CSV table of C-alpha atoms and ligand atoms in Angstrom, one decimal:
chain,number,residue,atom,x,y,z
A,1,UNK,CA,-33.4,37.5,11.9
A,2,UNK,CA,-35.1,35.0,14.1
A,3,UNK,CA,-33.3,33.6,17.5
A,4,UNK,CA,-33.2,30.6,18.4
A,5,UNK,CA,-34.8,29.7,22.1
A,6,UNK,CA,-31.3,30.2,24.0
A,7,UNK,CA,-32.2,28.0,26.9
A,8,UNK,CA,-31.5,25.0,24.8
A,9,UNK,CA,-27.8,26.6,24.4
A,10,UNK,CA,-27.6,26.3,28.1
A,11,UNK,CA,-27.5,22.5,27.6
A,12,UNK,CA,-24.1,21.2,28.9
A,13,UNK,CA,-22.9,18.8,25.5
A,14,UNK,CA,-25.6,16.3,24.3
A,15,UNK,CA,-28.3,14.1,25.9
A,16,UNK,CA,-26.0,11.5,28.1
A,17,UNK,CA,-27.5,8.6,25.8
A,18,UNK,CA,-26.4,9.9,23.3
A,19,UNK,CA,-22.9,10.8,24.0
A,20,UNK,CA,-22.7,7.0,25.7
A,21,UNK,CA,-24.3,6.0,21.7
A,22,UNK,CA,-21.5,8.0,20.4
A,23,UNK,CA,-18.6,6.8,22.4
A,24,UNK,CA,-19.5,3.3,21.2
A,25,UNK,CA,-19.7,3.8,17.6
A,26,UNK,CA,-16.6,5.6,17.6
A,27,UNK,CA,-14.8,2.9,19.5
A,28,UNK,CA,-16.1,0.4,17.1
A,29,UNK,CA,-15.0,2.4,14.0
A,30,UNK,CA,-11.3,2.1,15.4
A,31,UNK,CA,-11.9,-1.3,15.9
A,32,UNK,CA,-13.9,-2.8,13.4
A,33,UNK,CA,-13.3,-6.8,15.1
A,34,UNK,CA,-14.3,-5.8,18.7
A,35,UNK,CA,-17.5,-7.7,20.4
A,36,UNK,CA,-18.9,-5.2,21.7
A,37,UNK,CA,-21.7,-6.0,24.8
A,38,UNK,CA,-23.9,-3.4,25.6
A,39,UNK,CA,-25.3,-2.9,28.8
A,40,UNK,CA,-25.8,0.9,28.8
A,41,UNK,CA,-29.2,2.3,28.0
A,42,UNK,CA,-31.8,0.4,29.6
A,43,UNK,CA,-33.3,-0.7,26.5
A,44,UNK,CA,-34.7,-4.5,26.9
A,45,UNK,CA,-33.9,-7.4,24.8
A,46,UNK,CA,-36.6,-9.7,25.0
A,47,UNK,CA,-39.3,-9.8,22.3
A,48,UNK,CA,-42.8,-8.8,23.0
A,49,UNK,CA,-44.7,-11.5,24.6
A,50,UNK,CA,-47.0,-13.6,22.8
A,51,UNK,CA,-50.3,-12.1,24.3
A,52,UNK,CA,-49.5,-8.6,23.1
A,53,UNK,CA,-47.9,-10.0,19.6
A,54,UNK,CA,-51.8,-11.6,19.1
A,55,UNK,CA,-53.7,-8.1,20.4
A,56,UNK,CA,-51.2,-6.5,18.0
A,57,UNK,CA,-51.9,-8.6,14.9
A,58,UNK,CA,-55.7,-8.6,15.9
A,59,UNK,CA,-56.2,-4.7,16.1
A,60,UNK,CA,-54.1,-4.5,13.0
A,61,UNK,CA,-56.8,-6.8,11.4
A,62,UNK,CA,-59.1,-4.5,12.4
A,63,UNK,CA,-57.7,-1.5,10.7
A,64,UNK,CA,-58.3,-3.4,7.2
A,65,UNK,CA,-61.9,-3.6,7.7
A,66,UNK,CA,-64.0,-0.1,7.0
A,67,UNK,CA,-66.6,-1.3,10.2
A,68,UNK,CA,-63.9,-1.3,12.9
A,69,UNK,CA,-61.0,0.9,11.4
A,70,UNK,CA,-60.0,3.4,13.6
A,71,UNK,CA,-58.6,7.0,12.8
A,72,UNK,CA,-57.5,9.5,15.5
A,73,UNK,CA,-57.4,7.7,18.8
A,74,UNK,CA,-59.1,10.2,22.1
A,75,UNK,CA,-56.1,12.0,23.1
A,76,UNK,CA,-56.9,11.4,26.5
A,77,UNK,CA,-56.3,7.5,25.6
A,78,UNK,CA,-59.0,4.4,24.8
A,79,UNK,CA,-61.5,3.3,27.6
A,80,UNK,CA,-60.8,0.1,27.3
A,81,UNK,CA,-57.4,0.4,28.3
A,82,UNK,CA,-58.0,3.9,30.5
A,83,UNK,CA,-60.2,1.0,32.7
A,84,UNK,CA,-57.5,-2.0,32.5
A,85,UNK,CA,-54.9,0.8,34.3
A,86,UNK,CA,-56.9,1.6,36.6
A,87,UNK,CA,-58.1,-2.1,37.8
A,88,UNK,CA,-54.8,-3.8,37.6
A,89,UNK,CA,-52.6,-0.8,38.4
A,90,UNK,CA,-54.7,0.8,41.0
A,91,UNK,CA,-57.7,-1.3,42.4
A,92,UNK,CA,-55.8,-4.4,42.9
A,93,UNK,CA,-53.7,-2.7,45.5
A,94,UNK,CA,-56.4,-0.8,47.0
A,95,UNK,CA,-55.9,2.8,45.5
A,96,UNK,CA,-59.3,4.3,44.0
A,97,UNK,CA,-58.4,6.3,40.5
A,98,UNK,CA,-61.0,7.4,38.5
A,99,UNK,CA,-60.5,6.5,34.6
A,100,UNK,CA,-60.8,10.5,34.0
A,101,UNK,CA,-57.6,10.7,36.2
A,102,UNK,CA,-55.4,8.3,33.8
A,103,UNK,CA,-53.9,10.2,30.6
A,104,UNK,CA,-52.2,7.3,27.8
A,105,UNK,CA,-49.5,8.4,26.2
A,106,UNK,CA,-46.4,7.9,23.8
A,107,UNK,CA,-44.1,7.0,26.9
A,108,UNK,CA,-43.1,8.0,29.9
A,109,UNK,CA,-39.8,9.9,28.7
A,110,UNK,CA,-41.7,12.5,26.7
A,111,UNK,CA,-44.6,12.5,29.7
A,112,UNK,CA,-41.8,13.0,32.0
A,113,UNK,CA,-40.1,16.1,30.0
A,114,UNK,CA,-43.2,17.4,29.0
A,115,UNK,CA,-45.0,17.4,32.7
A,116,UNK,CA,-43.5,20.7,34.0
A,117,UNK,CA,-45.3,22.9,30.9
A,118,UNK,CA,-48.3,23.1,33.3
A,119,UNK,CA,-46.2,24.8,36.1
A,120,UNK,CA,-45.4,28.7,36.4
A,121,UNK,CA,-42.4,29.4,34.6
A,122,UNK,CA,-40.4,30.5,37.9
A,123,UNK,CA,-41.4,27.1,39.7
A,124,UNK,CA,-38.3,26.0,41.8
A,125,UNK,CA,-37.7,22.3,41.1
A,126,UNK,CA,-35.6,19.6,43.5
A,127,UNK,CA,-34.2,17.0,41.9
A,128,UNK,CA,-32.5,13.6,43.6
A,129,UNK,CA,-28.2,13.6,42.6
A,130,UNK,CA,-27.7,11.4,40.9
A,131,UNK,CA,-31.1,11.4,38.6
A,132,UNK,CA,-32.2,10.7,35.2
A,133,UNK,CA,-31.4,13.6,33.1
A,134,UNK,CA,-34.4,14.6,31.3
A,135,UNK,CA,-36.2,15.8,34.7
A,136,UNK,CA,-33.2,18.6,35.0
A,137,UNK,CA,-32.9,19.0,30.8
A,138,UNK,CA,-36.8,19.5,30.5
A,139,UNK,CA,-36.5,22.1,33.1
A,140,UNK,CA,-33.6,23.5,31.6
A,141,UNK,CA,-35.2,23.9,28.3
A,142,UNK,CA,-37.8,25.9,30.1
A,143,UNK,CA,-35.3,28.5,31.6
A,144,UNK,CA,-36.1,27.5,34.9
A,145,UNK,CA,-32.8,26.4,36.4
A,146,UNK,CA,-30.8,29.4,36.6
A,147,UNK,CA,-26.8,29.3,35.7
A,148,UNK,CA,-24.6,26.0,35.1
A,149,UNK,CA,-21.8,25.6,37.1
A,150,UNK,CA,-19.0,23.1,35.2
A,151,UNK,CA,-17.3,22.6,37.8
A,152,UNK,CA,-19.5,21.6,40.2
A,153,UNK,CA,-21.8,20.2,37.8
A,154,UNK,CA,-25.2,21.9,39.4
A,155,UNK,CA,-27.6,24.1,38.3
A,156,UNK,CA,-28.0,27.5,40.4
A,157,UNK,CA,-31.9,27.9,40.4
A,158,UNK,CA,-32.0,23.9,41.0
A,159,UNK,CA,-32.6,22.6,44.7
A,160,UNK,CA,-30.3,19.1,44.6
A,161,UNK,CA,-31.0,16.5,47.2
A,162,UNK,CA,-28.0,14.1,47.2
A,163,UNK,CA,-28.3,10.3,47.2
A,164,UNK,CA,-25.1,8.5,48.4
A,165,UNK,CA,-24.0,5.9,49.8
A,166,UNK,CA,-24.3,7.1,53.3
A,167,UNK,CA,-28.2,7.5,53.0
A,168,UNK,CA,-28.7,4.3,51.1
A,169,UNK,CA,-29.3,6.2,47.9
A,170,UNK,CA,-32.3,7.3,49.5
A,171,UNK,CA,-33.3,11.3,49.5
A,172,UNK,CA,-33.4,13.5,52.6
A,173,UNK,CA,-36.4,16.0,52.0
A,174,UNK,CA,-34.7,19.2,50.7
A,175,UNK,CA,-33.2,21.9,52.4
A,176,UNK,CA,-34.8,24.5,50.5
A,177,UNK,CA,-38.8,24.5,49.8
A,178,UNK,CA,-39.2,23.5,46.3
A,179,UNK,CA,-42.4,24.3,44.2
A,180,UNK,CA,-42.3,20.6,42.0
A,181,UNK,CA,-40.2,17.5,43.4
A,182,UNK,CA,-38.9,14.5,41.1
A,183,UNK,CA,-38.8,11.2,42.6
A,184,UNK,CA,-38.0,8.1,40.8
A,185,UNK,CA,-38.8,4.7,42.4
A,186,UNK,CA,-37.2,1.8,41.9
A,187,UNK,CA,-34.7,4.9,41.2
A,188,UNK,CA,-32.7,5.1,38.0
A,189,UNK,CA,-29.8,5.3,38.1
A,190,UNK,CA,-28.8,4.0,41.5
A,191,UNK,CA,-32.0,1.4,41.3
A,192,UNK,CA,-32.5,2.3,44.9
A,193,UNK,CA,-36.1,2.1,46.6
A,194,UNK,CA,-37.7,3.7,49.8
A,195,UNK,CA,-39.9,2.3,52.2
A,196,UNK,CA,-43.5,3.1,52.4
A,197,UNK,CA,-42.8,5.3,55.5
A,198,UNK,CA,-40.3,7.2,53.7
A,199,UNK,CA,-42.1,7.9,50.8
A,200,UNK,CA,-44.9,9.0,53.0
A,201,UNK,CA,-42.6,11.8,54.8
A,202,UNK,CA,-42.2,13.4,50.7
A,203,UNK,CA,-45.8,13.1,51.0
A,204,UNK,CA,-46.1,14.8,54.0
A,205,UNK,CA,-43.6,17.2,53.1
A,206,UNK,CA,-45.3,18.3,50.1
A,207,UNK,CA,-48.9,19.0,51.5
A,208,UNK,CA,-47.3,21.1,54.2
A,209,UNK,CA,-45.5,23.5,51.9
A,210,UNK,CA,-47.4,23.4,49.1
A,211,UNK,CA,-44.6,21.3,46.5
A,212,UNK,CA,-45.9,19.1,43.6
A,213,UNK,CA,-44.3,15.8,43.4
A,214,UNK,CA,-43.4,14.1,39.8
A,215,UNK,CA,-43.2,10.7,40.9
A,216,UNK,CA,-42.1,8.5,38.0
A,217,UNK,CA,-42.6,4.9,39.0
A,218,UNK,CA,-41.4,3.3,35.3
A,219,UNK,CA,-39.3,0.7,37.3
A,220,UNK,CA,-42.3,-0.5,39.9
A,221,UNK,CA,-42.6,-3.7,37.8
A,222,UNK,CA,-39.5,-4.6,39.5
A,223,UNK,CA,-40.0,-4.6,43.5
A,224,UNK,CA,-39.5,-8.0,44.8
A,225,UNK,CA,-39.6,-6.7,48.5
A,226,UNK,CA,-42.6,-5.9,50.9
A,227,UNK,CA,-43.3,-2.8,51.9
A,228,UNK,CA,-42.2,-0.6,49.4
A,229,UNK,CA,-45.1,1.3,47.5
A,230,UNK,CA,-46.0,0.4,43.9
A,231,UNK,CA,-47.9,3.8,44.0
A,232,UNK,CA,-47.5,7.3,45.2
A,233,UNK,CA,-51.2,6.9,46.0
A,234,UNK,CA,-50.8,4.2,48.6
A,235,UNK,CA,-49.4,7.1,50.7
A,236,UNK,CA,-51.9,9.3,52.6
A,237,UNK,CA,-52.9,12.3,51.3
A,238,UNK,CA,-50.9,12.0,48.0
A,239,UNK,CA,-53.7,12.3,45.6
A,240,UNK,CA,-53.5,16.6,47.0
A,241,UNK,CA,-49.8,16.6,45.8
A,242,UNK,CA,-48.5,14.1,43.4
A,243,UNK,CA,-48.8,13.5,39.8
A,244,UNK,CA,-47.7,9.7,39.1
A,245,UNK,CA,-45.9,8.8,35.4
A,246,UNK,CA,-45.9,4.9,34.3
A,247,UNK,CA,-44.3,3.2,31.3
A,248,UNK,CA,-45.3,0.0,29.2
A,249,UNK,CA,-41.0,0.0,28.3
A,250,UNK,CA,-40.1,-1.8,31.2
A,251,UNK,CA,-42.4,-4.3,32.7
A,252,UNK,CA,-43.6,-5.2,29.0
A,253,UNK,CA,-41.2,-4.7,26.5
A,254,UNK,CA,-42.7,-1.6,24.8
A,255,UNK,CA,-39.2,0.6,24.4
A,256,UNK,CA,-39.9,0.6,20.4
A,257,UNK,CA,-43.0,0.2,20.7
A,258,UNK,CA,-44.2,3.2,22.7
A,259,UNK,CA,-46.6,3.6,25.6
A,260,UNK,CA,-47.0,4.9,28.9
A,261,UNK,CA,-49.5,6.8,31.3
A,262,UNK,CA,-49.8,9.8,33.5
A,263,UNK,CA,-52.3,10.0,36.5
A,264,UNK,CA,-53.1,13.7,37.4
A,265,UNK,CA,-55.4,13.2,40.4
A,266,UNK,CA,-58.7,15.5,40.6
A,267,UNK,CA,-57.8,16.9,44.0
A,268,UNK,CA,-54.5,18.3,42.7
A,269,UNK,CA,-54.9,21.7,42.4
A,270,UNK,CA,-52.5,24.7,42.7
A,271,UNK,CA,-52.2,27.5,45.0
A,272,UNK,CA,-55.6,29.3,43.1
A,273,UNK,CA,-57.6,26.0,43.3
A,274,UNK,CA,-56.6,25.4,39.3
A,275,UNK,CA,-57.2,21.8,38.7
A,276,UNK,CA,-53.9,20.2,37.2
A,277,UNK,CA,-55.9,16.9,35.5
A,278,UNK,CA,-57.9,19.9,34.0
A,279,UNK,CA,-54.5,21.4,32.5
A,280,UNK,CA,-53.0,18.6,31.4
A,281,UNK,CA,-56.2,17.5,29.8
A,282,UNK,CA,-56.2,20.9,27.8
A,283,UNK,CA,-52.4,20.1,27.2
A,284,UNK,CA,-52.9,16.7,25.1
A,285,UNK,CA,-55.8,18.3,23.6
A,286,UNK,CA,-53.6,20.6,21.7
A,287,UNK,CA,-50.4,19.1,21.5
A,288,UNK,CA,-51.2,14.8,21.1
A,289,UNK,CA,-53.6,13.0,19.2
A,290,UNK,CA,-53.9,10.0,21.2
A,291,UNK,CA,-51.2,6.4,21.4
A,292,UNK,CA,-52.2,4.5,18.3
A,293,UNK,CA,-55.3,2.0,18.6
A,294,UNK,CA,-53.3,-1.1,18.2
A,295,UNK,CA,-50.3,0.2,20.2
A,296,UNK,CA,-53.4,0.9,23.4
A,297,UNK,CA,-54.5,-2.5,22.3
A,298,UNK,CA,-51.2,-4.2,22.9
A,299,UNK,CA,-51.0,-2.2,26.0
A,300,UNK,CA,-54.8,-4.1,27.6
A,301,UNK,CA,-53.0,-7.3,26.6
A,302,UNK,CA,-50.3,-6.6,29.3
A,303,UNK,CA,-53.1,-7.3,31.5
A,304,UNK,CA,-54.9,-10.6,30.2
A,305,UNK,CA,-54.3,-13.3,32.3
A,306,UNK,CA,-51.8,-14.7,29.7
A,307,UNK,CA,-50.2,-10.9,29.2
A,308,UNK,CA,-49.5,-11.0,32.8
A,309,UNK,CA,-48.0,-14.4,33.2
A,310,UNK,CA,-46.0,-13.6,30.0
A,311,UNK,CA,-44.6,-10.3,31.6
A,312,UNK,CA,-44.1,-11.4,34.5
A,313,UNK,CA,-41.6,-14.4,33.2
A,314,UNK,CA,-39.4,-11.5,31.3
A,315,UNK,CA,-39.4,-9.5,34.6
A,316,UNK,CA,-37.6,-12.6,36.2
A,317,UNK,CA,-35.5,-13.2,33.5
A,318,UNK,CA,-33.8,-9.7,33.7
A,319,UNK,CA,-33.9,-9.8,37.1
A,320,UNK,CA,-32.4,-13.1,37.2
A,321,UNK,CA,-29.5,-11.2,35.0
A,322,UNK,CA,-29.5,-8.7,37.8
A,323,UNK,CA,-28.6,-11.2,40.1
A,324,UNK,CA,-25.9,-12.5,38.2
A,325,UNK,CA,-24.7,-8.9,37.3
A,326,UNK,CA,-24.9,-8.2,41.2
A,327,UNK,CA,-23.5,-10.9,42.2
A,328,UNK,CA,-20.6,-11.7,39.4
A,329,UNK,CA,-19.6,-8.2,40.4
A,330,UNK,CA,-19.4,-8.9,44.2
A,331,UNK,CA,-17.0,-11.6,43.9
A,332,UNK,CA,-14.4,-9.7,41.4
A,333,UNK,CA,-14.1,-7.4,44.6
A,334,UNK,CA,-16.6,-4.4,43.5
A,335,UNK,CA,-18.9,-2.8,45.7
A,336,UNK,CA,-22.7,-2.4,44.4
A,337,UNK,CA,-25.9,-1.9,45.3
A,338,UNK,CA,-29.1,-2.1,43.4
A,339,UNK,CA,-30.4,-4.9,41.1
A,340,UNK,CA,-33.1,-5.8,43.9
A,341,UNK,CA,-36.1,-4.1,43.4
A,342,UNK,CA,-34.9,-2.4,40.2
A,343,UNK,CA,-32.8,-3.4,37.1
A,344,UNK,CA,-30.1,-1.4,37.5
A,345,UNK,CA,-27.0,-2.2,39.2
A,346,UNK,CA,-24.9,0.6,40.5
A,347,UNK,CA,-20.8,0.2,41.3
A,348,UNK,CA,-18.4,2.0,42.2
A,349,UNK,CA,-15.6,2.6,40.1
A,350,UNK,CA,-12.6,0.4,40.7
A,351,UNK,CA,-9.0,2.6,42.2
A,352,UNK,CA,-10.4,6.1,42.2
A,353,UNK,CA,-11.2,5.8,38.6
A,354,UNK,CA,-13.8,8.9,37.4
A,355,UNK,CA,-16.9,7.7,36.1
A,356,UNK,CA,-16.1,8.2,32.1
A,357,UNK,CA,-12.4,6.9,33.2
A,358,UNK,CA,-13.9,3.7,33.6
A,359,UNK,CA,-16.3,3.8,30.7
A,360,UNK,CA,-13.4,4.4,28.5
A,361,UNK,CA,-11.5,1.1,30.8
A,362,UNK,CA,-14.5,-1.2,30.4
A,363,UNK,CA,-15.2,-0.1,26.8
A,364,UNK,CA,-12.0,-0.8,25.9
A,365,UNK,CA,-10.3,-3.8,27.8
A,366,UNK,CA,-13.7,-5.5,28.4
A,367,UNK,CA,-15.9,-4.3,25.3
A,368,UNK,CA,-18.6,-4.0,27.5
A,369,UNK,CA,-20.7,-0.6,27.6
A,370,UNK,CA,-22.1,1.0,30.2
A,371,UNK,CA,-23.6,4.6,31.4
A,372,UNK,CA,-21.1,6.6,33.7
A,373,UNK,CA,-22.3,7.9,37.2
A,374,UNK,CA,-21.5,11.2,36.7
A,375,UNK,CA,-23.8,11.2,33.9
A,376,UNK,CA,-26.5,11.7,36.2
A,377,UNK,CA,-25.0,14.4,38.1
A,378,UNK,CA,-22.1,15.6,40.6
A,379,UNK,CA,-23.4,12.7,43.0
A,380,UNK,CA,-22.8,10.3,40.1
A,381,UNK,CA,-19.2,10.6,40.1
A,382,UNK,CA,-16.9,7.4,41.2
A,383,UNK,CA,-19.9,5.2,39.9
A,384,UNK,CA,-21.1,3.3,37.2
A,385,UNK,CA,-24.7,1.9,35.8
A,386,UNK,CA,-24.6,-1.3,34.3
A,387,UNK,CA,-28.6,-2.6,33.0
A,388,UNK,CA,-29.6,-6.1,33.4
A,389,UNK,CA,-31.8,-5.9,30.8
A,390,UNK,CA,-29.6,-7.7,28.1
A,391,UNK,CA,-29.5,-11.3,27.5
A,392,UNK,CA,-28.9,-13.7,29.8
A,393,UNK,CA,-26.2,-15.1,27.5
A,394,UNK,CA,-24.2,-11.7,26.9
A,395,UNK,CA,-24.7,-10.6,30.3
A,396,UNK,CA,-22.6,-13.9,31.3
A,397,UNK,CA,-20.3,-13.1,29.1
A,398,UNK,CA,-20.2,-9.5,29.9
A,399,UNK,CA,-19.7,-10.2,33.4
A,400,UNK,CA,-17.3,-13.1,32.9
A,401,UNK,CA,-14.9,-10.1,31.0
A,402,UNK,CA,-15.2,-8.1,33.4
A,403,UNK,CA,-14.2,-10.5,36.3
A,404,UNK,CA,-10.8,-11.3,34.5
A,405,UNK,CA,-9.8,-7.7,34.4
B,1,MLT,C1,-32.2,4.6,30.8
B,1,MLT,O1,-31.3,3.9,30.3
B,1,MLT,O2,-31.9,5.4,31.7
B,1,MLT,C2,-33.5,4.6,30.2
B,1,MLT,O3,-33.7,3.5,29.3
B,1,MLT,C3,-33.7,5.8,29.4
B,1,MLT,C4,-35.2,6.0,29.2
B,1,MLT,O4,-36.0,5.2,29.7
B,1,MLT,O5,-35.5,6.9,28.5
């Protein structure tokens, strides 16, 4: 009889989204009136901006005609839009990636599970606490990450480097020498950043011991402040030890749409002096067949002049909801941080409530949604994730609910 692969019975209950998805529709079952306001899964609310609406319709043009239908896109993604990445994302603020270095993709959730397939099976991974889950359920999936302790919440093969409020949300390196590191700036959950010089010390960190670091930057769209790095690569020396993931969900509105990027640099290389852009080149060769033509299309429209100044208004207008969020929040008495560089706001939980104690508090008395701290590991307890990425108008109202609790 076949078995099925028993690392994915090692998964503690479902995928946190999903529970949070769940939770909702069951609440709203039992209370078929309620007006329910959901400011849970970073999932955005504006429409796609016009520029990418009129690449969209044009490549879609161009599907009906035999001279410039397309069939299987190059599974390492389109030139033109292999080129635009590497201008706007990379030349413009000084960092030199060659177009061979940029891998398109569906997104960067499934880029950011499916990453660590190109690492040895016993690689030891470090992981920030709190942290988006699929970094810690990819690896899990993988049998890399030892036995689940559900009390503590951790992993036993898992190296965790906490985030609190005492180091800003901000990781110290880790304790224990990790073979891959996962860093997420602007962070999800806590929507924390670091400082160039910070990020540099990871950088540092990982030449010197010979650690790989995952660096998803999904939320970089976001940093209003100065010096803290769009890029791994404006860090010295991090072309040797990081891979860098990017999304087109955030900064331009592509969460149903689907596209992001990976940049594998050609100096990465493993202990043996295997090539990891060479890997992961052989990995979308046999497992993707290329982001769809118009959906790359839509994606070079992020970067017309119009696409950017299009973008860059919905950027605002979440963070403008951010502000509100952050500072609605404030004055009811909460304490929160985030929602400055990143669209996230993180609280903590009013009178010693648990994280999913207050989901169930808000859900109910407020009918407003969020995503539980503890969601996102031990660290994540006593705090809460609300997105600003709703509309203006229900994230008024979401906040004005909450304030008369
Ligand atoms: C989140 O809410 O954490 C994100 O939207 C999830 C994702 O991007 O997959």
């Amino acid at each position: 009889m076949f078995k099925a692969n028993d690392n994915y019975l090692k998964l503690p209950g479902s995928y946190l989204f999903s529970t949070v998805a769940r939770k909702q529709r069951e609440y709203v079952a039992a209370h078929p009136d309620c007006n329910i306001i959901r400011l849970s899964i970073g999932d955005v609310t504006q429409p796609l901006a016009p520029a990418i609406i009129e690449a969209l319709h044009k490549a879609v043009d161009e599907m009906a005609v035999a001279e410039t239908f397309r069939g299987y896109a190059p599974d390492l993604g389109y030139d033109f839009l292999r080129s635009a990445i590497v201008e706007n994302d990379y030349k413009a603020r000084g960092v030199d990636i060659a177009t061979d270095e940029v891998f398109v993709s569906d997104g960067a959730k499934s880029d950011s599970a499916n990453i660590q397939e190109i690492f040895a099976a016993d690689s030891k991974i470090a992981v920030c606490d709190p942290v988006y889950p699929v970094y810690v359920d990819s690896n899990v999936m993988a049998g890399r990450t030892g036995t689940y302790d559900s009390t503590t919440g951790l992993w036993s093969d898992v190296i965790y480097m906490p985030c609190s409020a005492a180091n800003k949300f901000a990781p110290e390196l880790p304790k224990e020498t990790p073979d891959i590191i996962y860093l997420c700036f602007p962070n999800n959950p806590t929507g924390a950043t670091v400082k160039k010089e910070k990020l540099q010390e990871f950088v540092d960190y990982a030449n010197k011991v010979g650690a790989v670091i995952v660096y998803d930057a999904a939320y970089e769209a976001y940093i209003s402040e100065d010096d803290v790095p769009h890029s791994i690569y404006e860090c010295d020396g991090a072309k040797t030890c990081a891979i860098e993931l990017k999304s087109f969900s955030k900064n331009a509105g592509f969460t149903g749409t689907r596209l992001g990027y990976v940049i594998v640099p050609k100096e990465l290389k493993d202990a043996e002096g295997t090539s990891l852009n060479a890997l992961w080149a052989r990995r979308h060769g046999t497992k993707f067949n290329g982001a769809p033509y118009i959906v790359q299309r839509a994606g070079e429209a992020v970067y017309s002049e119009a696409g950017k100044a299009q973008t860059r208004e919905q950027i605002a207008y979440y963070m403008n909801n951010a502000k509100v969020i952050s500072e609605g929040l404030k004055a009811a008495g909460y304490t929160v941080s985030g929602g400055v560089n990143a669209p996230y706001i993180w609280l903590k939980t009013p009178e010693g409530m648990t994280s999913w104690e207050f989901f169930d508090y808000l859900l109910d008395k407020a009918n407003v949604v969020g995503t539980p701290g503890s969601g996102f590991g031990p660290s994540g307890e006593g705090y809460f994730r609300l997105t600003a990425f709703g509309t203006y108008e229900s994230t008024v109202e979401a906040i004005e609910r909450i304030k008369k609790l």
